[in-house]
Short mmCIF file of C-alpha atoms and ligand atoms in Angstrom, two decimals:
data_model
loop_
_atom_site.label_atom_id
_atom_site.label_comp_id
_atom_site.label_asym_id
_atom_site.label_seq_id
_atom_site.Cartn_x
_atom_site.Cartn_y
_atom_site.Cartn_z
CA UNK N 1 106.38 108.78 91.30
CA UNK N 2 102.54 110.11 90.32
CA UNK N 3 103.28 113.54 88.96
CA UNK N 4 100.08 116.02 87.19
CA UNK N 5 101.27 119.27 86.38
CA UNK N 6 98.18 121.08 85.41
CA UNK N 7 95.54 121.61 88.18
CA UNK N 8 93.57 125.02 89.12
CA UNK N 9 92.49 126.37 91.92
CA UNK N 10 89.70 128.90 93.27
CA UNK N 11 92.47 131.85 92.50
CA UNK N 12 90.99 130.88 89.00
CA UNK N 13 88.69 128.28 87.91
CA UNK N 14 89.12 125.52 90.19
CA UNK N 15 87.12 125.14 93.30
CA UNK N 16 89.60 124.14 96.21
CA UNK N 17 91.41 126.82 97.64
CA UNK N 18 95.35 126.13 97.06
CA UNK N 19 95.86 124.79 100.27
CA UNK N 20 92.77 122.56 99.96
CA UNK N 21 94.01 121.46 96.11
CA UNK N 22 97.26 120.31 97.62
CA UNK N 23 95.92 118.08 100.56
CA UNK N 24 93.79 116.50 98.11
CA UNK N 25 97.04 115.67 95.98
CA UNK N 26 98.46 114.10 98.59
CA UNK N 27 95.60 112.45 99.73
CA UNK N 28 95.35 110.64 96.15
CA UNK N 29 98.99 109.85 96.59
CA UNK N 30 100.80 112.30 93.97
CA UNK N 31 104.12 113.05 94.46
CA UNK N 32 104.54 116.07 92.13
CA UNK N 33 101.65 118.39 91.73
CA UNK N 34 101.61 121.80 89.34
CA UNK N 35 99.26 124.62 90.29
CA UNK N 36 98.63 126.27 86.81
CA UNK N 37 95.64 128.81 87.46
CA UNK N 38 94.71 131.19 84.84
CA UNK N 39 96.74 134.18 84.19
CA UNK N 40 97.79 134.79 87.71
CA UNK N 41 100.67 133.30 90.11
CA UNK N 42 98.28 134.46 93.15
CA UNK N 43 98.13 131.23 94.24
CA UNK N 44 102.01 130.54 94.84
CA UNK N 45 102.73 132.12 98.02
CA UNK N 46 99.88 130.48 99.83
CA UNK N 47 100.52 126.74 97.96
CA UNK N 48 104.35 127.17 99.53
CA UNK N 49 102.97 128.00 102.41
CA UNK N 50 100.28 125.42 103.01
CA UNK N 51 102.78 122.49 101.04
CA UNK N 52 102.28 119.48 103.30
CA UNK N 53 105.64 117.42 103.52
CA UNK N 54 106.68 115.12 101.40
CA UNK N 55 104.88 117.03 98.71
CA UNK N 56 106.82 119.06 95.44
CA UNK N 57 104.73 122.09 94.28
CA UNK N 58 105.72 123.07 90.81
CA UNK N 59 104.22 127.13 90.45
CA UNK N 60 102.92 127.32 86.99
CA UNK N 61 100.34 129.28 84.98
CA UNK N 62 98.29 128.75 82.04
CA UNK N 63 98.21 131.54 79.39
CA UNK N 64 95.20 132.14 77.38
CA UNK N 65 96.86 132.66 74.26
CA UNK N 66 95.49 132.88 70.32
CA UNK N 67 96.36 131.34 66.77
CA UNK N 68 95.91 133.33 63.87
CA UNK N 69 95.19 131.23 61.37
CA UNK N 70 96.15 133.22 57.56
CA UNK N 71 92.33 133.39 56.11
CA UNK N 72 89.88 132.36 59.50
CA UNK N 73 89.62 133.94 62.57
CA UNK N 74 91.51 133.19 65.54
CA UNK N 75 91.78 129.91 67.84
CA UNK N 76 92.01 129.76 71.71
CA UNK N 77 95.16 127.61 72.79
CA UNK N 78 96.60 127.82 76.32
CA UNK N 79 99.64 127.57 77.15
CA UNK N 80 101.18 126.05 80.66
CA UNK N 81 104.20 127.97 82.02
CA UNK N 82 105.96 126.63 84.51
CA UNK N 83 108.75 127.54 87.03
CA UNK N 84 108.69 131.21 85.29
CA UNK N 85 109.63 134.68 87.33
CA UNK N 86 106.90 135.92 88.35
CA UNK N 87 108.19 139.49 88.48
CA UNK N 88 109.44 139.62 85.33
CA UNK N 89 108.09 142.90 84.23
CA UNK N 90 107.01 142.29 80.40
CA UNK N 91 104.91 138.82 81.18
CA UNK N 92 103.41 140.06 84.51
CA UNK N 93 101.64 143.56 82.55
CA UNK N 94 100.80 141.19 79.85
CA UNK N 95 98.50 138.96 82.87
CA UNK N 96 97.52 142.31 84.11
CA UNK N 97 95.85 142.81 80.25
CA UNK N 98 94.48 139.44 80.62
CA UNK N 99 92.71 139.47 83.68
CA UNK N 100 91.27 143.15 82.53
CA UNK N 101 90.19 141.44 79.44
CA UNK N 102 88.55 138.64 81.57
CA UNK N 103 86.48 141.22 83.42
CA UNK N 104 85.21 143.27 80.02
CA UNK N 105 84.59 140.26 78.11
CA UNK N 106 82.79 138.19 81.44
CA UNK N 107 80.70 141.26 81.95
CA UNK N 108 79.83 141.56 78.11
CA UNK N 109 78.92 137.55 78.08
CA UNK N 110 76.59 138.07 81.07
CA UNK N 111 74.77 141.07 79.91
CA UNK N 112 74.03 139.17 76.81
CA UNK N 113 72.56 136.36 79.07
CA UNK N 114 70.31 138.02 81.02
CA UNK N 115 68.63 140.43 78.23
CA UNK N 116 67.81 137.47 76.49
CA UNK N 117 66.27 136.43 80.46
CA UNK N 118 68.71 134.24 81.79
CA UNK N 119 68.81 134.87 85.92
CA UNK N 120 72.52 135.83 85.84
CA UNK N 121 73.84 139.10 87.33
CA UNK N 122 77.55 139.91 86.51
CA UNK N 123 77.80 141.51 90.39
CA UNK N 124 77.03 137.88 91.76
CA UNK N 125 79.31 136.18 88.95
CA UNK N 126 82.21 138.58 90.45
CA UNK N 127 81.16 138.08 94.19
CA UNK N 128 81.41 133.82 93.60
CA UNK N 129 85.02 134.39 91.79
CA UNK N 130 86.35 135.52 95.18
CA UNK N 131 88.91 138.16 93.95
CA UNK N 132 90.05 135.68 91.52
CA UNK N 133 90.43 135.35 88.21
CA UNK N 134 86.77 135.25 86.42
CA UNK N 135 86.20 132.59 84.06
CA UNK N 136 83.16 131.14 82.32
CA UNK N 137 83.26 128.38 84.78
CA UNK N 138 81.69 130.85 87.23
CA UNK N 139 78.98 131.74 85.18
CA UNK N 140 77.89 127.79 84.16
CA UNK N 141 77.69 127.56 87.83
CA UNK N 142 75.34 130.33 88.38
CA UNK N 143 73.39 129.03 85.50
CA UNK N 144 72.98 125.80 87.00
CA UNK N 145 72.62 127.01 89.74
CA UNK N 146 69.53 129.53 88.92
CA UNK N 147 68.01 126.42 87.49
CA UNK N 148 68.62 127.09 83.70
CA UNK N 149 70.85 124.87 82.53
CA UNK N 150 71.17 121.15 84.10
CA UNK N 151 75.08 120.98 84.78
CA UNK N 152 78.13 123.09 83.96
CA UNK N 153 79.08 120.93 81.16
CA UNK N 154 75.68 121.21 79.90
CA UNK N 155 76.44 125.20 80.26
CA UNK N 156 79.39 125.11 78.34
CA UNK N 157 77.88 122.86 75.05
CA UNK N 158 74.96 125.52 74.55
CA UNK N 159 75.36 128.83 76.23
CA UNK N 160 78.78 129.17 76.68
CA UNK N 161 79.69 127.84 73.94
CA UNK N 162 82.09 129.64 71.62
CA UNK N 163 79.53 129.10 68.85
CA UNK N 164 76.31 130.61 71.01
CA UNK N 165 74.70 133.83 70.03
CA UNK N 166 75.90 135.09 73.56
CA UNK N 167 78.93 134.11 73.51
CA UNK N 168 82.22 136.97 73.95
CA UNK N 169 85.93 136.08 72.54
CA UNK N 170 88.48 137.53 74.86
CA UNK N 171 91.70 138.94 72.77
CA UNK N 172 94.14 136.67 74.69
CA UNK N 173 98.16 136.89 73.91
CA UNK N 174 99.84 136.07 70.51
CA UNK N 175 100.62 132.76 71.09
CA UNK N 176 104.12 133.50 69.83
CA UNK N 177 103.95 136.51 71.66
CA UNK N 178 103.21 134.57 74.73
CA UNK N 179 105.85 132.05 74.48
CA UNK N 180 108.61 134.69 73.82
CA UNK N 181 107.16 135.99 76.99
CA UNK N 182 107.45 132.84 79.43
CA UNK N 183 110.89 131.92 77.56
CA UNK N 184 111.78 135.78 78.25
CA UNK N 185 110.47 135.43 82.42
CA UNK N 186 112.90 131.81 82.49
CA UNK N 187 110.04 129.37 82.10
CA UNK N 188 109.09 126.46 80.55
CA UNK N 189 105.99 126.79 77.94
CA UNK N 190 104.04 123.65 77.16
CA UNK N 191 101.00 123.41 74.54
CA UNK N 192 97.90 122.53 76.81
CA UNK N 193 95.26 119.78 75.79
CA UNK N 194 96.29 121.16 71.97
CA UNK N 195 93.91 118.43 69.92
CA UNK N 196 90.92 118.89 72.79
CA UNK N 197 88.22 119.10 70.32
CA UNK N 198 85.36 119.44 72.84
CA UNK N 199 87.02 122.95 73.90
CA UNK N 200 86.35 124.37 70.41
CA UNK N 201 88.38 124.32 66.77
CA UNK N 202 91.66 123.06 66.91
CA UNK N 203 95.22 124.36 65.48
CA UNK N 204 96.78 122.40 62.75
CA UNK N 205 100.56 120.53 63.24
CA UNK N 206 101.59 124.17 61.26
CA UNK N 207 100.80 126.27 64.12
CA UNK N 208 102.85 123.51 66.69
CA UNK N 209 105.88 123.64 64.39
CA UNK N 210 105.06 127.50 64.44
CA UNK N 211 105.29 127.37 68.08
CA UNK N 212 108.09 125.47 68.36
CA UNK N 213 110.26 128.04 66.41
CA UNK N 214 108.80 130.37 68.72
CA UNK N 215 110.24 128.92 71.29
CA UNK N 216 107.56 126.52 72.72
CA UNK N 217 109.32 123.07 75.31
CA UNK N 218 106.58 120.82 75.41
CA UNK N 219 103.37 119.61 74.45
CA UNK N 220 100.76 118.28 77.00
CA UNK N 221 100.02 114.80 75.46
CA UNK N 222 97.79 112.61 78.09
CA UNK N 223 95.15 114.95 78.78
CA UNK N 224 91.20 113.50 79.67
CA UNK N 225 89.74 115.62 76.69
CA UNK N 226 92.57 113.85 74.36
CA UNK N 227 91.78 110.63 72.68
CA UNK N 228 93.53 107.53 72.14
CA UNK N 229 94.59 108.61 68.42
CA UNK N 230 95.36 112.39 69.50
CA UNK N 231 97.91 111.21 72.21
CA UNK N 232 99.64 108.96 69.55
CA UNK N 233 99.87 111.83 67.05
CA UNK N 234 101.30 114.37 69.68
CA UNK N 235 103.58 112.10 70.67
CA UNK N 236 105.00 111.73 67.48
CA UNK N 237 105.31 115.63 66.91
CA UNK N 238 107.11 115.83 69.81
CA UNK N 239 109.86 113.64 68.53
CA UNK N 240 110.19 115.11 65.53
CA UNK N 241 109.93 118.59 66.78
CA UNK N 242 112.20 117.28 70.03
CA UNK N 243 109.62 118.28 72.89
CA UNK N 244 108.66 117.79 76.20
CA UNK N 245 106.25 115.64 76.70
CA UNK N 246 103.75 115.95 79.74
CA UNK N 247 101.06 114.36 80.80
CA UNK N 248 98.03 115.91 83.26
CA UNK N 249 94.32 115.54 84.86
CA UNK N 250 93.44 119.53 84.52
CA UNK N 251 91.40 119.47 87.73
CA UNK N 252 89.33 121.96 88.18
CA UNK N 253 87.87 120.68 91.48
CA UNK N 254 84.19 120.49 91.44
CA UNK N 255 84.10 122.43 88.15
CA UNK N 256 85.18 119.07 86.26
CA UNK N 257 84.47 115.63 86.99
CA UNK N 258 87.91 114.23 86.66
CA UNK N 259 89.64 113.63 89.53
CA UNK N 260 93.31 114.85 90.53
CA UNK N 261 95.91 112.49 88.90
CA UNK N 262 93.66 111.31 86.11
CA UNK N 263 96.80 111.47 83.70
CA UNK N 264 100.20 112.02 85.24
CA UNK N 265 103.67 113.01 83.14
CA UNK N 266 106.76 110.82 82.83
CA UNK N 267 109.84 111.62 85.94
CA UNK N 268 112.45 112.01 82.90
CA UNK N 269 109.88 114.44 81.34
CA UNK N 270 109.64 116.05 84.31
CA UNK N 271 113.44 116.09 85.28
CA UNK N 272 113.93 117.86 81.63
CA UNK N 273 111.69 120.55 83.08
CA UNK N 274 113.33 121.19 85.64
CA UNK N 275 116.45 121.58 84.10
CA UNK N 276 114.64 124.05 81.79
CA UNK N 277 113.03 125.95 83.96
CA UNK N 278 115.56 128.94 85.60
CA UNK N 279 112.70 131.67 86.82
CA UNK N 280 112.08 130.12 90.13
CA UNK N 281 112.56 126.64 92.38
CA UNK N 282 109.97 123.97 93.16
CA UNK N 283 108.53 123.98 97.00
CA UNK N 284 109.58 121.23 97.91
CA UNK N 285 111.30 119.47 100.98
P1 AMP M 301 87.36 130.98 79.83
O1 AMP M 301 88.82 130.94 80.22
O2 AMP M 301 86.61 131.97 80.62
O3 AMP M 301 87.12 131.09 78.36
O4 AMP M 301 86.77 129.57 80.27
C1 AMP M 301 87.41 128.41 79.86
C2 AMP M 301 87.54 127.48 81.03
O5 AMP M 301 86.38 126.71 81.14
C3 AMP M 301 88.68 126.49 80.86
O6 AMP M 301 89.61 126.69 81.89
C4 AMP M 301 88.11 125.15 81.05
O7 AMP M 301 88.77 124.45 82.03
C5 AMP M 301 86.70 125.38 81.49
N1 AMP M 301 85.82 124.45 80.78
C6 AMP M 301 85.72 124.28 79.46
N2 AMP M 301 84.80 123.34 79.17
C7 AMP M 301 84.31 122.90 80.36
C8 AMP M 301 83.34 121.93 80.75
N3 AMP M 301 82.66 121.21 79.85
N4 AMP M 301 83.12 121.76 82.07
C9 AMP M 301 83.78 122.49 82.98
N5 AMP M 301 84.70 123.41 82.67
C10 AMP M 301 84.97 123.61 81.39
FE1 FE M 302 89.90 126.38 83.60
FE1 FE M 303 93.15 125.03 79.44
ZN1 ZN M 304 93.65 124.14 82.54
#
C-alpha cells in the first residue's frame, strides 16, 4: 500500500488539474492519494468524479493558519484537514476570509513588484490561477517566466521571500482557531511540514503541545523539506503527545520538483484517520 496524503492541484497551487493529479497517482502506483489544495474543497466533486478504479481519494484541505508567538510576530503553519464537512457553516466562511485575504494580499505583493519594475501584472497573475485559489506560486511563475528570476524556487528565496522588501503577510486563521474549526466540521487536523525551515521561521515543540490541547490528530513527519533529524524529533512528539503520524510528497505538479509519492504515510496511520475522520467518506471503490 503507497499512500501520500498531501498533494495540490491547479484549484490551488498545483499544476495538474484534479483529474490529471489523480491519473498521475496511479500511474506512479499509489494506492491512497489526498487532494489537500489551499483553502478550498473545489476540487472534490471533480476528483470523485474523474477517480480511476482501483484508486482511494481522501478530500482534504490545507489551512493557512498562524502562531502567535508571546513577544515576536506571528509564524505561518498549515494545517491538513482531512475527511472534514465541507458545508459546515463556521469553517467554510472562515475559507471564504481566506481566499479574500489571498486576493488583497496577492494584489498588494504584485503592486510592490512591479513599482520597483518587475514585469508582473496582478490581472495576468489572476488570469494564470484559473478561478482558483491565488498563491505566490503563480506569481514565481510569471517571474520566471518574464525572464526575471531563473526558476520558481529561485523566486521564492529572494522575491517572495517572507523576508523581501516586497513581500505581503496574509492574516491566515488562529491556528487554534483553525483546528477547533476542522475538529468542529468532523475532520482530522494534521501539522503540515511543521520543522520545514526553508518555508520560513519555525514554531517551537510549545506551540505543538499548544496545538495538541487544541485539538490537533497528527503531525506530518516524512515530508521532502524535513530532514533526517526533524523526522526523528517529530516522531518522538508524537508519542508523547499520542499523534498521528503521516507521511507525504506535497506535490505541487510542475510548481515543485518532487514527484508524487516522494514520502508516503504508514496503512495503520492511515486506518486511525479514517476512524477519526466523521465529516465525509473516501471515493473509493
Ligand atoms: P502562499 O500560500 O501564497 O503564501 O504561498 C505558499 C506556497 O508556495 C506553498 O503552498 C508552497 O507549496 C509554495 N512554495 C513555497 N516554497 C516554494 C518553492 N521553493 N518552490 C515552489 N513552491 C514553493
Ligand atoms: Fe502550495
Ligand atoms: Fe504547506
Ligand atoms: Zn501543501
Amino acid at each position: 500500500m503507497r499512500i501520500d496524503l498531501h498533494t495540490h492541484s491547479s484549484v490551488s497551487d498545483g499544476t495538474e488539474s484534479p483529474a490529471e493529479l489523480l491519473a498521475t497517482a496511479q500511474a506512479a502506483g499509489i494506492d491512497v492519494v489526498a487532494l489537500t489544495d489551499h483553502d478550498t474543497t473545489a476540487g472534490w466533486k471533480v476528483a470523485e468524479a474523474a477517480r480511476p478504479p482501483g484508486l482511494t481519494v481522501v478530500p482534504g484541505m490545507e489551512l493557512s493558519c498562524r502562531w502567535y508567538p508571546g513577544d515576536q510576530p506571528p509564524i505561518s503553519v498549515h494545517v491538513l484537514a482531512y475527511l472534514f464537512d465541507p458545508l459546515h457553516p463556521g469553517f467554510a466562511a472562515e475559507r471564504v476570509r481566506l481566499r479574500d485575504e489571498r486576493l488583497g494580499r496577492g494584489e498588494r505583493l504584485v503592486a510592490a513588484l512591479a513599482a520597483a519594475g518587475y514585469p508582473v501584472e496582478w490581472a495576468q497573475i489572476v488570469e494564470r490561477s484559473n478561478g482558483g485559489v491565488v498563491g505566490r506560486p503563480h506569481i514565481a511563475r510569471a517571474l520566471v517566466e518574464a525572464g526575471a528570476v531563473p526558476s520558481v524556487d529561485d523566486a521564492f528565496a529572494t522575491l517572495l521571500h517572507p523576508r523581501s522588501p516586497y513581500y505581503v503577510a496574509k492574516i491566515d486563521t488562529d491556528v487554534r482557531e483553525g483546528i477547533a474549526l476542522i475538529r468542529a466540521a468532523g475532520g482530522v487536523p494534521v501539522f503540515a511540514h511543521g520543522l520545514a525551515v526553508k518555508r520560513g521561521r519555525i514554531v517551537g515543540d510549545d506551540a505543538i503541545v499548544a496545538m495538541a490541547e487544541a485539538g490537533l490528530l497528527g503531525l506530518e513527519v516524512d515530508h521532502p523539506d524535513h530532514a533526517e533529524a526533524d523526522r526523528a524529533h517529530l516522531r518522538g512528539l508524537a508519542a508523547d503527545l499520542g499523534l498521528i503520524t503521516t507521511g507525504s510528497s506535497d506535490y505541487h505538479g510542475a510548481n515543485k520538483t518532487t514527484p508524487i509519492g516522494a514520502c508516503t504515510t504508514d496503512p495503520a496511520q492511515f486506518e486511525a484517520i479514517l476512524a477519526a475522520g466523521t465529516g465525509s467518506a473516501p471515493f473509493r471503490d
